[in-house]
XYZ file of C-alpha atoms in Angstrom:
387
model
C 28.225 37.733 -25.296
C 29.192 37.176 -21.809
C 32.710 37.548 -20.833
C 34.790 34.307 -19.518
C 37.176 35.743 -17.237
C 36.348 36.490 -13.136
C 33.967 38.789 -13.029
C 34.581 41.576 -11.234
C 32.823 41.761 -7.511
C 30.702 44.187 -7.219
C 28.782 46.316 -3.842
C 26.335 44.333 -2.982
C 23.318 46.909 -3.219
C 19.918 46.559 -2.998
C 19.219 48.292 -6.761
C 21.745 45.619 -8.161
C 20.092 42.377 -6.676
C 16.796 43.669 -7.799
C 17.642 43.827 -11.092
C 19.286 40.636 -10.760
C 16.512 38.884 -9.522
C 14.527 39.538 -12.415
C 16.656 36.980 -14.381
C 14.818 34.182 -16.196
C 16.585 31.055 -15.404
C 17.955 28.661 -15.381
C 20.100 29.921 -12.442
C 23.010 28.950 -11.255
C 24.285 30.086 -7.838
C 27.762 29.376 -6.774
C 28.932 29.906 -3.299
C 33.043 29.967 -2.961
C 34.629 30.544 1.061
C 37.581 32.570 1.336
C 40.997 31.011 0.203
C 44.738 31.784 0.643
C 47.292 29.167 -1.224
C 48.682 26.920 0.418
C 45.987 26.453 3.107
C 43.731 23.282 2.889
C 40.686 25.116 1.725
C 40.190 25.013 -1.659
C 40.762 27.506 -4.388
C 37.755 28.906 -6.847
C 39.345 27.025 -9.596
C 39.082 23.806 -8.188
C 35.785 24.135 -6.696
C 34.027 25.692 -10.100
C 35.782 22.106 -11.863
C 34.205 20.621 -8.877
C 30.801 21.597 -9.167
C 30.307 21.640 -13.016
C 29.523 18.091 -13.550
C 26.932 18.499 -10.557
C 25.539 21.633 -12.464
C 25.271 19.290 -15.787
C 23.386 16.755 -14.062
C 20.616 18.949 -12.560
C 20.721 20.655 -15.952
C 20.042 17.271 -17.502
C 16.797 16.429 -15.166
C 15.311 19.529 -15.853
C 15.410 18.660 -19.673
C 17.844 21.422 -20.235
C 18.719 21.582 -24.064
C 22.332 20.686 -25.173
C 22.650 24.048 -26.492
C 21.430 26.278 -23.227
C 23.761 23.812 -20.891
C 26.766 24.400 -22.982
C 25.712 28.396 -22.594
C 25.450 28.076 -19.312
C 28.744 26.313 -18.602
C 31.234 26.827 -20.871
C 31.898 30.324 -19.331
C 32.319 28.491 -15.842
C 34.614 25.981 -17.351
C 36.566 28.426 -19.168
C 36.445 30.639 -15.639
C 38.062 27.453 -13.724
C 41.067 28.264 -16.077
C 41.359 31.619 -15.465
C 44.508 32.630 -13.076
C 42.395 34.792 -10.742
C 40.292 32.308 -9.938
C 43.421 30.653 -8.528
C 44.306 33.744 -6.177
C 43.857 33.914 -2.807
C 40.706 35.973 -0.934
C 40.085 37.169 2.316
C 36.484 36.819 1.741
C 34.023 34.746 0.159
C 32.414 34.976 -2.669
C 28.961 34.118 -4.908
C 28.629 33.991 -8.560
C 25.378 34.250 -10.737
C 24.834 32.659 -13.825
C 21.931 32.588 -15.791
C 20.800 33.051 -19.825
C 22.712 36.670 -20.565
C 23.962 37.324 -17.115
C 27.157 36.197 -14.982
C 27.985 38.736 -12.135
C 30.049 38.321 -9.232
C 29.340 39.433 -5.210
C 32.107 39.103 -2.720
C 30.529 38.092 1.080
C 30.916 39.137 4.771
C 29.018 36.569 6.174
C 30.970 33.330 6.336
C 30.387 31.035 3.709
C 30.360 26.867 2.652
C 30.862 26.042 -0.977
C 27.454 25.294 -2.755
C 26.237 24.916 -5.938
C 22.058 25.623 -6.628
C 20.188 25.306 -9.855
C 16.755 26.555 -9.842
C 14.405 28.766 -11.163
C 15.462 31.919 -9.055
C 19.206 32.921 -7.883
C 19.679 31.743 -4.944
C 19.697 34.865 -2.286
C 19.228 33.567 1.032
C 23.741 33.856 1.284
C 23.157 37.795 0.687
C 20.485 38.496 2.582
C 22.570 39.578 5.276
C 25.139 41.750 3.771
C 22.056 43.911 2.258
C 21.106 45.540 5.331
C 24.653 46.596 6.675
C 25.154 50.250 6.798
C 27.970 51.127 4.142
C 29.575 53.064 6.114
C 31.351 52.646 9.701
C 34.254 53.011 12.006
C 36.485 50.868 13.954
C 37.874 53.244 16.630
C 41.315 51.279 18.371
C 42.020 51.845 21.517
C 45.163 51.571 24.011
C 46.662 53.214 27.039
C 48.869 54.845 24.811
C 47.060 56.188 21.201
C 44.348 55.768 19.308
C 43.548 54.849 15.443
C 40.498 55.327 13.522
C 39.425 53.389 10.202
C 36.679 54.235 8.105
C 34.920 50.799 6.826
C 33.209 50.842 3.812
C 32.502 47.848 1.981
C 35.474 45.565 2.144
C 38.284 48.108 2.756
C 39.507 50.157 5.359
C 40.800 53.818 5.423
C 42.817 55.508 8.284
C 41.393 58.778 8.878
C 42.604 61.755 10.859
C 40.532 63.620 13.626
C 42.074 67.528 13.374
C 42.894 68.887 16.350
C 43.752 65.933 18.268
C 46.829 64.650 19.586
C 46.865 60.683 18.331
C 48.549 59.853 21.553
C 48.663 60.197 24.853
C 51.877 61.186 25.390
C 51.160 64.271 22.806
C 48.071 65.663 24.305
C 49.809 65.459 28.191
C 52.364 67.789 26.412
C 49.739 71.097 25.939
C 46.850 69.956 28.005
C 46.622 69.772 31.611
C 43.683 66.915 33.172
C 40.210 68.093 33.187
C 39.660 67.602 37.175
C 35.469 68.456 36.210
C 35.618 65.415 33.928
C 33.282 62.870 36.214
C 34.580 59.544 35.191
C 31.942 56.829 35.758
C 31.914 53.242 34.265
C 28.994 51.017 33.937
C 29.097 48.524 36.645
C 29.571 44.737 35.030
C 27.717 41.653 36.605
C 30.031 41.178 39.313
C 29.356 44.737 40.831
C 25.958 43.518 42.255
C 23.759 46.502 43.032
C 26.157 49.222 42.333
C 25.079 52.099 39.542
C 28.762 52.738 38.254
C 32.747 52.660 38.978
C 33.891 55.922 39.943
C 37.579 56.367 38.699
C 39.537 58.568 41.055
C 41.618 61.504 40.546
C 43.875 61.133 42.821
C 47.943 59.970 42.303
C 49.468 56.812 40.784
C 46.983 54.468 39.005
C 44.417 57.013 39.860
C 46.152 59.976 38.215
C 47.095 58.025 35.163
C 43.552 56.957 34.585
C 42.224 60.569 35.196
C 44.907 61.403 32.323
C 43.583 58.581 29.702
C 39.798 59.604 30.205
C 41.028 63.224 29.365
C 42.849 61.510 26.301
C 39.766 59.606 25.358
C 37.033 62.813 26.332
C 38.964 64.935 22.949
C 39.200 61.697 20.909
C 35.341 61.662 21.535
C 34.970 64.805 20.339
C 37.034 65.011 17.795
C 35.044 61.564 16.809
C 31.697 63.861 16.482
C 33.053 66.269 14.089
C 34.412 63.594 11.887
C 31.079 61.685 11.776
C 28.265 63.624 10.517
C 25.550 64.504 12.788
C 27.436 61.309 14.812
C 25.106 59.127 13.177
C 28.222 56.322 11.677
C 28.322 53.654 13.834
C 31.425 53.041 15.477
C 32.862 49.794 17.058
C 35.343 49.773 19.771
C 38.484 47.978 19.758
C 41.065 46.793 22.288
C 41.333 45.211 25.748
C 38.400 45.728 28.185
C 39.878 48.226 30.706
C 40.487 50.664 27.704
C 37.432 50.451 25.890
C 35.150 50.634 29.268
C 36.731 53.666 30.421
C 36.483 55.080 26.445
C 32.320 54.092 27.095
C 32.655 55.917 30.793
C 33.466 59.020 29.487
C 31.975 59.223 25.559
C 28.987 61.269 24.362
C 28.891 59.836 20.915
C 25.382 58.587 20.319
C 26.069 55.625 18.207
C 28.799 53.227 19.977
C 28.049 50.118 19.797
C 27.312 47.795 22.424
C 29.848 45.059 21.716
C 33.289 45.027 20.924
C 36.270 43.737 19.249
C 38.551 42.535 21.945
C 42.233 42.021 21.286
C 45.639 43.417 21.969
C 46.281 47.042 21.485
C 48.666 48.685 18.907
C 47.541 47.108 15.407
C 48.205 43.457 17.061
C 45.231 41.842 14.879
C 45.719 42.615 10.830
C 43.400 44.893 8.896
C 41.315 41.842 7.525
C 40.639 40.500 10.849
C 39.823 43.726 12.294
C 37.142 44.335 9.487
C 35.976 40.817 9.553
C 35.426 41.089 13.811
C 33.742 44.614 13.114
C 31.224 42.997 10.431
C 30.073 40.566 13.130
C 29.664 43.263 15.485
C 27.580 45.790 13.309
C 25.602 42.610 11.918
C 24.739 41.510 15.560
C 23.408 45.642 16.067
C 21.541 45.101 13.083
C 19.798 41.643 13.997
C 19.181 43.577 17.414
C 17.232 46.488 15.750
C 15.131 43.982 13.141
C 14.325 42.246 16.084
C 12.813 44.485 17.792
C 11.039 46.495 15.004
C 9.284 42.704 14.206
C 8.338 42.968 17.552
C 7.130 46.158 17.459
C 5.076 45.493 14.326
C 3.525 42.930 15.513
C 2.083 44.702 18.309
C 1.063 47.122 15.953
C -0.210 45.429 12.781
C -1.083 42.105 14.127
C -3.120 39.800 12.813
C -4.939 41.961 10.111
C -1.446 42.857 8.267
C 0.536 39.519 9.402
C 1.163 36.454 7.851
C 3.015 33.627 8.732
C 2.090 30.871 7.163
C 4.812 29.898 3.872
C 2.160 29.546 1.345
C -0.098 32.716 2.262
C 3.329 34.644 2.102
C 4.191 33.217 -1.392
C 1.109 34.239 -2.612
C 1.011 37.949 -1.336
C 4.513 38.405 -2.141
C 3.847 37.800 -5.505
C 0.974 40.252 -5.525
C 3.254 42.768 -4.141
C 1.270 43.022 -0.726
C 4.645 41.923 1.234
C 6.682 45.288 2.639
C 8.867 42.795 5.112
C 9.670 39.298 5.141
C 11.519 37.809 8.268
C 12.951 34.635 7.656
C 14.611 32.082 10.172
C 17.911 32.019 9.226
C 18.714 27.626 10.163
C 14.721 26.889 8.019
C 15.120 24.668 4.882
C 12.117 23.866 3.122
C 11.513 22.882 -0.421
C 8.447 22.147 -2.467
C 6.904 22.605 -5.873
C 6.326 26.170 -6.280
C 2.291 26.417 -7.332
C 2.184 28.564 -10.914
C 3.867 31.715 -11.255
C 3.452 33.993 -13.312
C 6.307 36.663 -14.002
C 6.875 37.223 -17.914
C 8.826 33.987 -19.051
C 10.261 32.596 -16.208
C 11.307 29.424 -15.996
C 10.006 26.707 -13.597
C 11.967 24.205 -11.693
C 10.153 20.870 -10.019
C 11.590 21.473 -6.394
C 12.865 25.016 -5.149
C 13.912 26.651 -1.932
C 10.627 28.054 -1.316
C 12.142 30.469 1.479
C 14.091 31.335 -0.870
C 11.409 32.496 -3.814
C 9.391 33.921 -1.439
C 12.504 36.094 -0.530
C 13.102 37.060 -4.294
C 9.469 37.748 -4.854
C 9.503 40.102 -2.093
C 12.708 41.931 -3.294
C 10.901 41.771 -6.632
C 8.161 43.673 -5.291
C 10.356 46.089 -3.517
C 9.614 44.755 -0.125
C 12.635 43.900 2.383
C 13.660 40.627 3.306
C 15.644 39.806 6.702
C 17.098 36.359 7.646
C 16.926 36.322 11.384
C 18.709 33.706 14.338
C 16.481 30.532 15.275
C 13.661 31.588 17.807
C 13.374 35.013 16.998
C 10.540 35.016 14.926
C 6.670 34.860 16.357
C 5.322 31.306 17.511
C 8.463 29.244 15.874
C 7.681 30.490 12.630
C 9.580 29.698 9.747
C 8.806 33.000 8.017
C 6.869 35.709 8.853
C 5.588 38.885 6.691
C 4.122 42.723 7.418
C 1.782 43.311 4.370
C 1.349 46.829 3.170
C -2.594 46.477 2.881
């Protein structure tokens, strides 16, 4: 019996969508943005009541029985009551509900409300959040300390780097400069031809800065032992002088190209900080898938390529599909041709980017949702078979 109060949100893990995927439907996917009361946006509760006479409807035209609608929805209507669905989020969320199955994601990519009923879940919302590493850190940065959180999921954890002074004042106390430290920026657009800005060690501003890259060199190494084999990815934070000079002088191997700019000294709160640091890590991300399409095309093209919608449908259901790249802005719906998978149950129009994606992840392929014109000759998907 399933329960009728919120389920709880769980990681959102490959393992876990795979074996949701394999749900027979109907399926009902419900997309909720983030809410805090007494903002305009509305609560869960009110947009679960909202959607729930939509969700009978569709029910109704695909000659849903009495019986398997009141299944379906009385755990939704009974969920609209619940007092947590009334609480405020930071973050969005999607439910799934389907014949013995109601499970609940929260999301890091921004979200609309939307309701879909369909043969498959509705994934294309998730795709994203799949591929982020699950572990990170924000590293913030001003003239006069530093703080480091360790992201993981949707929290954040201070952590402590031994042996280092946490601000600058405290390591100018037992360490004189290191005068051998050769302080070099990299030169922004409006340097022209220039290779890098030297940062003098001489007095006044000079001095000071030779001081903070000394400050920054042992937070960077401290950084290395707290970050195994400095493979974490770690995303700057604060205003641009700080965080170029931090990049001037760092040896860390995984910094990350962009950053979160803002005021120093914990001016933006925790949930913003984590939100900003998502987009940065997911922009990385969308960089490296990027280029490994590109790469694989050069590599694999056109005997292990496909980018027409239905050849990919059809290998991904024969399990030939290792990666699917989808356009991210594509909508396309059709009539799925026959499918066979056990029992499952068949809907007149679906998302059919969208069942190509879950038949991949079915298969144990990988499925990436990429930016408008990243993908080969305007394609709206394209696919690397494994044979």
């Amino acid at each position: 019996m399933i329960e009728t109060h919120l389920p709880a949100p769980e990681k959102l893990q490959m393992d876990a969508i795979q074996e949701l995927v394999r749900s027979h439907g109907p399926c009902l996917t419900l997309l909720a943005p983030p809410y805090r009361p007494g903002e305009q946006a509305k609560s869960m509760s009110v947009l679960i009541k909202s959607k729930l006479k939509e969700a009978a409807q569709q029910l109704v035209a695909g000659k849903i029985s009495a019986s398997m609608r009141a299944d379906l929805l009385d755990p939704l209507e009974l969920l609209a009551e619940d007092p947590e669905s009334r609480k405020g989020s930071h973050w969005g969320r999607v439910l799934f509900r389907a014949p013995g199955v109601f499970r609940s994601f929260q999301l890091i990519e921004p979200t609309s409300v939307s309701l879909t009923v369909g043969g498959y879940f509705h994934i294309r919302p998730i795709l994203a959040g799949l591929h982020l590493p699950a572990e990170f850190y924000v590293l913030q940065l001003s003239k006069k300390r530093f703080d480091l959180l360790r992201c993981a999921g949707l929290k954040t954890e201070p952590v402590k780097l031994n042996g280092v002074p946490e601000t600058l004042e405290e390591a100018m106390a037992f360490k004189p400069p290191d005068h051998d430290l050769e302080n070099r920026s990299s030169a922004g657009s409006s340097t022209g031809a220039m290779r890098g800005v030297r940062f003098g060690t001489g007095s006044g501003r000079e001095t000071e800065h030779t001081h903070l890259a000394d400050f920054y060199k042992l937070v960077d190494r401290g950084l290395h032992a707290v970050s195994k084999a400095a493979a974490a990815a770690v995303v700057l934070a604060g205003v641009d002088q700080d965080t170029a000079l931090y990049r001037s002088v760092s040896r860390y191997p995984n910094l990350l190209e962009q950053t979160i700019r803002g005021g120093p000294d914990g001016a933006l709160p925790e949930h913003e900080i984590l939100r900003r640091a998502y987009t940065v890590v997911r922009l990385h991300c969308i960089q490296r898938q990027v280029k490994a399409l590109a790469e694989a095309k050069e590599r694999l093209a056109p005997a292990r390529f496909a980018s027409g919608l239905n050849a990919i449908l059809r290998d991904a259901v024969q399990g030939r599909v290792t990666s699917l790249y989808i356009d991210e802005t594509a909508r396309t719906s059709g009539v799925l041709e026959a499918i066979k998978r056990g029992e499952r149950w068949t809907w007149g129009e679906e998302d059919l980017l969208n069942a190509a994606a879950v038949e991949t992840i079915l298969q144990r392929g990988e499925v990436f949702e990429l930016p408008a014109g990243s993908l080969p000759d305007g394609a709206l998907a394209t696919a690397i078979l494994r044979y």
